[in-house]
Short mmCIF file of C-alpha atoms in Angstrom, two decimals:
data_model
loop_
_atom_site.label_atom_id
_atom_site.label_comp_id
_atom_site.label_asym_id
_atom_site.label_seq_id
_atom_site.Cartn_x
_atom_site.Cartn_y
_atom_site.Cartn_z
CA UNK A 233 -99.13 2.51 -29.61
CA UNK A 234 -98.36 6.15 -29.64
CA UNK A 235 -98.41 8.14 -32.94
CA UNK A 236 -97.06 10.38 -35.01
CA UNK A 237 -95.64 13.10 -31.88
CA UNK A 238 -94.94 16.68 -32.80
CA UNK A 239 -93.32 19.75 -30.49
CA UNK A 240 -94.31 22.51 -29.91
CA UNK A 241 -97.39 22.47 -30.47
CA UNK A 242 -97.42 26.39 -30.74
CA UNK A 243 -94.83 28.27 -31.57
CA UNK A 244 -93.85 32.36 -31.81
CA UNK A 245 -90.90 33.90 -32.94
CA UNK A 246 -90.23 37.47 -33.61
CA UNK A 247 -89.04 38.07 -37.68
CA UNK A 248 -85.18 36.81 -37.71
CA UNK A 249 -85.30 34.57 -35.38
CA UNK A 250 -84.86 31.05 -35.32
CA UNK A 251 -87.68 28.17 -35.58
CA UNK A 252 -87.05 24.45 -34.59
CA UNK A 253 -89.67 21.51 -34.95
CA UNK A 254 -89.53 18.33 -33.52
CA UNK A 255 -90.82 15.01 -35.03
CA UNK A 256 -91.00 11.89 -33.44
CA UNK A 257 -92.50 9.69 -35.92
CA UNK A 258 -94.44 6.40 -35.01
CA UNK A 259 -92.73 3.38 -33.31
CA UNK A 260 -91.27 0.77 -36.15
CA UNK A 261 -91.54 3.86 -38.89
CA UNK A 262 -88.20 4.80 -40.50
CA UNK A 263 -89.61 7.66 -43.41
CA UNK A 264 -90.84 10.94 -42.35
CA UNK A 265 -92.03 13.44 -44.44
CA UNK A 266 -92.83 17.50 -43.95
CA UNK A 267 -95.39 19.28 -45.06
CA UNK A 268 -96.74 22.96 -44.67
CA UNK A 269 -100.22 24.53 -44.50
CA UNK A 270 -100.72 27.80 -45.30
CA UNK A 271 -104.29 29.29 -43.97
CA UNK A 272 -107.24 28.43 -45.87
CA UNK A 273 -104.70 26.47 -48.54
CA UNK A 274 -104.08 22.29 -48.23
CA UNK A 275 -100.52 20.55 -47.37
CA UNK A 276 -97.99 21.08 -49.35
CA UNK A 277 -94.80 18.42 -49.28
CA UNK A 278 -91.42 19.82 -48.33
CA UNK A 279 -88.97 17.15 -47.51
CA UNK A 280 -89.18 13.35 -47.39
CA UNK A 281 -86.17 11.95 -44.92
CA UNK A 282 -85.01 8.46 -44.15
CA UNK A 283 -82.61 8.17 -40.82
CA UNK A 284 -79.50 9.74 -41.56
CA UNK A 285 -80.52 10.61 -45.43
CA UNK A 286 -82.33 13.55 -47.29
CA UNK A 287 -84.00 11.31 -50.01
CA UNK A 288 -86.17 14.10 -51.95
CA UNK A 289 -86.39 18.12 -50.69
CA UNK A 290 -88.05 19.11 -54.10
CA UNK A 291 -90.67 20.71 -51.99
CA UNK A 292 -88.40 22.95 -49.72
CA UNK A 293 -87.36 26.39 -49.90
CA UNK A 294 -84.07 27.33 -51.03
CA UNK A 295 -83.03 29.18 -48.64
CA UNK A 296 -83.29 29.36 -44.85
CA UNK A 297 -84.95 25.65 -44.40
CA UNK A 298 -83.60 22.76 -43.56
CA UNK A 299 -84.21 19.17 -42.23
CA UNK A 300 -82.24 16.50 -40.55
CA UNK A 301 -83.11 12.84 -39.17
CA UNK A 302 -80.48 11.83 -37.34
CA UNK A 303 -79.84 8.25 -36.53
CA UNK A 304 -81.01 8.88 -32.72
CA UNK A 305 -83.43 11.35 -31.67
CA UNK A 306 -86.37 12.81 -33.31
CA UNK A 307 -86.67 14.59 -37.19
CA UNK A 308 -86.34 18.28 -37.05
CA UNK A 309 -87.19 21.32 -39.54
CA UNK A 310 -85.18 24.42 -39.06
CA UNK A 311 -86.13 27.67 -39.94
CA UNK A 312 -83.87 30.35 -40.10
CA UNK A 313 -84.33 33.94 -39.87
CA UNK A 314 -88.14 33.70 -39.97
CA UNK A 315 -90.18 35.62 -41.76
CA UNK A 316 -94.02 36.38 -41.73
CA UNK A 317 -94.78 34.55 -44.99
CA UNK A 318 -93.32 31.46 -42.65
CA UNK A 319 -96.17 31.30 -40.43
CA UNK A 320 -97.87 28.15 -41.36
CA UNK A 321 -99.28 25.19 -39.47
CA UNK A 322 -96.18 22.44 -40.03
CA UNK A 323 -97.23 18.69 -40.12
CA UNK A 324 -95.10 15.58 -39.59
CA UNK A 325 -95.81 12.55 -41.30
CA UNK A 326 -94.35 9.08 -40.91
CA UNK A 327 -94.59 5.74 -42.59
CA UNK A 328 -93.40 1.88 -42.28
CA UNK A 329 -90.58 1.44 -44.68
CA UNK A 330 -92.01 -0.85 -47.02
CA UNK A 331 -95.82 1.24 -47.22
CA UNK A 332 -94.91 4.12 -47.78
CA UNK A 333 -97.84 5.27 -49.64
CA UNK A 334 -99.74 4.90 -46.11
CA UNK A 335 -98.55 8.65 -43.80
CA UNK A 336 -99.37 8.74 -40.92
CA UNK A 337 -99.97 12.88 -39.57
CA UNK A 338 -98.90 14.33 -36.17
CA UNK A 339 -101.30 17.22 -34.71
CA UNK A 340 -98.87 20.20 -36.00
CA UNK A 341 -96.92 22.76 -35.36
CA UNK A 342 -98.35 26.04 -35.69
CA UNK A 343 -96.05 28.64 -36.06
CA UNK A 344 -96.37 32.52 -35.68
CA UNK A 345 -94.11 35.14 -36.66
CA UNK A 346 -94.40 38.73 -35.33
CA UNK B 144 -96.54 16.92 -62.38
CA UNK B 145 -99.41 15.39 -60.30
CA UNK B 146 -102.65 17.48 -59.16
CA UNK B 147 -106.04 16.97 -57.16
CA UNK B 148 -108.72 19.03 -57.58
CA UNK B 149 -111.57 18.76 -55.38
CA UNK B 150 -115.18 20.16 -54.92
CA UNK B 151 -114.46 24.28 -53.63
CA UNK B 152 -116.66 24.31 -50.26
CA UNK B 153 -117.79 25.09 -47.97
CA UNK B 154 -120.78 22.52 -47.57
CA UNK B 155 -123.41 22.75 -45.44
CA UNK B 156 -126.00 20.18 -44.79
CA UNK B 157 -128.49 19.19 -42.34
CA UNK B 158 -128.03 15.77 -40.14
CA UNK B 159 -128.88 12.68 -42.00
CA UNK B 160 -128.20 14.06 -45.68
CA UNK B 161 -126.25 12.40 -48.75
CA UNK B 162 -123.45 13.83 -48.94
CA UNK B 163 -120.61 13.62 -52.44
CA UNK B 164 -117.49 15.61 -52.60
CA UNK B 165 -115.99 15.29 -55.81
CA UNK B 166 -111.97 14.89 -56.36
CA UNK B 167 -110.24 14.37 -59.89
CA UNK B 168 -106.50 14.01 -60.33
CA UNK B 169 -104.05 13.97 -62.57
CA UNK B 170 -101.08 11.56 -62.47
CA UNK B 171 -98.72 9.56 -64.34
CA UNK B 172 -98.59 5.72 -63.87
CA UNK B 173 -100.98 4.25 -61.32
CA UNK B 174 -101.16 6.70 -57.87
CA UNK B 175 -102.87 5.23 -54.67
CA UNK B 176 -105.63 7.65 -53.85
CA UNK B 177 -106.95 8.42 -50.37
CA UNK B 178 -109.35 10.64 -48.27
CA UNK B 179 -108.19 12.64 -45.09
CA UNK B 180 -110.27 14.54 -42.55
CA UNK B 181 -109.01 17.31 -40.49
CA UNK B 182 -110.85 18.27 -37.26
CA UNK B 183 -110.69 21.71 -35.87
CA UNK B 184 -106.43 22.12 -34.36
CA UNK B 185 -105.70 18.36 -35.25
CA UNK B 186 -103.70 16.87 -37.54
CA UNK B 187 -104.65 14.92 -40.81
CA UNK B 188 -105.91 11.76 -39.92
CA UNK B 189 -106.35 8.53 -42.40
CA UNK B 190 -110.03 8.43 -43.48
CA UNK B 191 -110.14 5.28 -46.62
CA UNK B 192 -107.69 4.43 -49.34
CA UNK B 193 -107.82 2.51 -52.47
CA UNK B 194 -104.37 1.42 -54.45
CA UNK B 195 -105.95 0.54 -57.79
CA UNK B 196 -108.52 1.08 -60.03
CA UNK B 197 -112.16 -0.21 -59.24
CA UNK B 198 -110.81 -0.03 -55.56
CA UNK B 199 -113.44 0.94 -52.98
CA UNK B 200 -112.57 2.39 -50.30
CA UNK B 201 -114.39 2.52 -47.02
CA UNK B 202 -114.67 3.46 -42.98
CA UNK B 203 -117.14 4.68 -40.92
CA UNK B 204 -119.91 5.07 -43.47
CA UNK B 205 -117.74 6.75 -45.69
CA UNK B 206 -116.82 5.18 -49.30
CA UNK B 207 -114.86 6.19 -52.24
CA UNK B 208 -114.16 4.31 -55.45
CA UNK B 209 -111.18 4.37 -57.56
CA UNK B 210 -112.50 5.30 -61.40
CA UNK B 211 -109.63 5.47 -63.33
CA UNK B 212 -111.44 6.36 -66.86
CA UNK B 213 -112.74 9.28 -65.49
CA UNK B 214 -109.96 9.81 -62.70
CA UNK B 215 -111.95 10.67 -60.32
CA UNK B 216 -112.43 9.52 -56.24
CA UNK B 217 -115.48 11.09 -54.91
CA UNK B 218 -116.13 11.00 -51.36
CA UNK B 219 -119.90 9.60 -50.69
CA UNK B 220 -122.13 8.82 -46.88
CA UNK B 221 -125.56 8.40 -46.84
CA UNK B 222 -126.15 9.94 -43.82
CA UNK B 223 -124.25 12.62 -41.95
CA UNK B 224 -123.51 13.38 -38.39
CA UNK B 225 -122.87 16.55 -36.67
CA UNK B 226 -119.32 14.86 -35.57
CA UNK B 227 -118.23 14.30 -39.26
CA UNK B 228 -118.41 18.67 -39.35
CA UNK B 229 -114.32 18.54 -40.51
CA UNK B 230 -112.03 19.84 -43.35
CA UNK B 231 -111.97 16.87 -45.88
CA UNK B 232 -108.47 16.11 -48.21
CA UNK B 233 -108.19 14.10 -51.17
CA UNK B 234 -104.59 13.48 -51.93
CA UNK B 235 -102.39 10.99 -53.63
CA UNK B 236 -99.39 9.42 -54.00
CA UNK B 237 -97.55 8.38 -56.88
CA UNK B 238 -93.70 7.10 -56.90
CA UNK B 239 -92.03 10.23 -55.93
CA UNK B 240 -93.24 8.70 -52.78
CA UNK B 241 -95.19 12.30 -51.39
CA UNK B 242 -98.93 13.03 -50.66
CA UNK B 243 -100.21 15.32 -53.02
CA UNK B 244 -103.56 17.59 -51.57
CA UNK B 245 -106.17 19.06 -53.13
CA UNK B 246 -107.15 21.98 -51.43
CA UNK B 247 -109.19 20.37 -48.78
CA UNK B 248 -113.14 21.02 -48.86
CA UNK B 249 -115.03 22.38 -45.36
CA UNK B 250 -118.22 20.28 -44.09
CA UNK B 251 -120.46 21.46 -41.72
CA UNK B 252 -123.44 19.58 -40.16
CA UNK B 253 -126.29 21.48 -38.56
CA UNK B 254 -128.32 19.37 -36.13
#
């Protein structure tokens, strides 16, 4: 039963560029959620997606971010036009429809920006 | 809004000590609490939850009770290993339906 998969695991992108991460959440699990660590700081919630629906982004930036769960294929978080202050390590979390007080993490994305 | 505050580290011990880290909150209505542990480039995994008060908690030695009159969910093993050297996370989760962190608490076990 595989889990929560996230890719890449590393990432680097040069300031202005753009950043894409991939979420696959666990098998039977229809809400995923996105949070970001900053170094030496805990998670802190961005987005909460269900397929096809944006159901709370109280946690996202304004500009530049956005997410998407499409009906087929994994969750991804955009980033455009990185920035330093963007370099983070970027979890996944996913969780059975009817429990969704129980998230389940991926390993991460950590993502650099030079 | 909600909040967790929990026990600054980091916290070293020696193999086979008691160990507490503290976490309080503060929440409307009736949260689930829960304990994560983060090892070294992993993700968060699941370490115990409780959903209501009086709750315990508990998984591989580890325990945590749910004290709502003091709303609090310290984190408690009576003996340590080296393997359980991790970053520690008490969050919750109240009906906007997102994990809320403290800001995560370092362990370190010296054989």
């Amino acid at each position: 039963n595989a889990g929560v998969m996230q890719n890449p695991r590393h990432l680097v992108r040069r300031r202005g560029q753009e950043a894409r991460l991939r979420c696959s959440p666990m098998k039977g699990h229809s809400h995923v959620y996105w949070y970001r660590q900053l170094p030496e700081e805990g998670l802190k919630f961005m987005v909460y997606l269900q397929k096809e629906n944006i159901i709370d982004e109280s946690g996202m930036p304004k500009e530049r971010f956005s997410a998407e769960f499409p009906k087929e294929g994994p969750s991804i978080l955009r980033i455009q036009q990185v920035v330093r202050g963007d370099s983070a390590a970027y979890f996944c979390a996913s969780s059975p429809g009817d429990r969704y007080y129980e998230q389940y993490f991926g390993p991460g994305t950590r993502l650099t920006v030079t | 809004g909600n909040s967790v505050t929990q026990m600054e580290g980091p916290v070293t011990l020696s193999e086979e000590a008691f160990l507490t880290i503290n976490c309080t909150y503060t929440a409307t209505g009736y949260p689930s609490l829960f304990w994560y542990v983060q090892y070294p480039g992993e993700g968060l995994q699941l370490l115990l939850k409780a959903t209501k008060a009086d709750d315990k908690g508990s998984n591989k030695g580890f325990e945590a009770t749910y004290r709502k009159e003091t709303t609090s969910f310290h984190l408690e093993k009576g003996s340590v290993q080296v393997s359980d050297s991790a970053v520690y996370f008490c969050a919750l989760s109240g009906s906007a339906r997102q994990l809320t962190f403290g800001s995560g608490t370092q362990l370190t076990v010296l054989p």
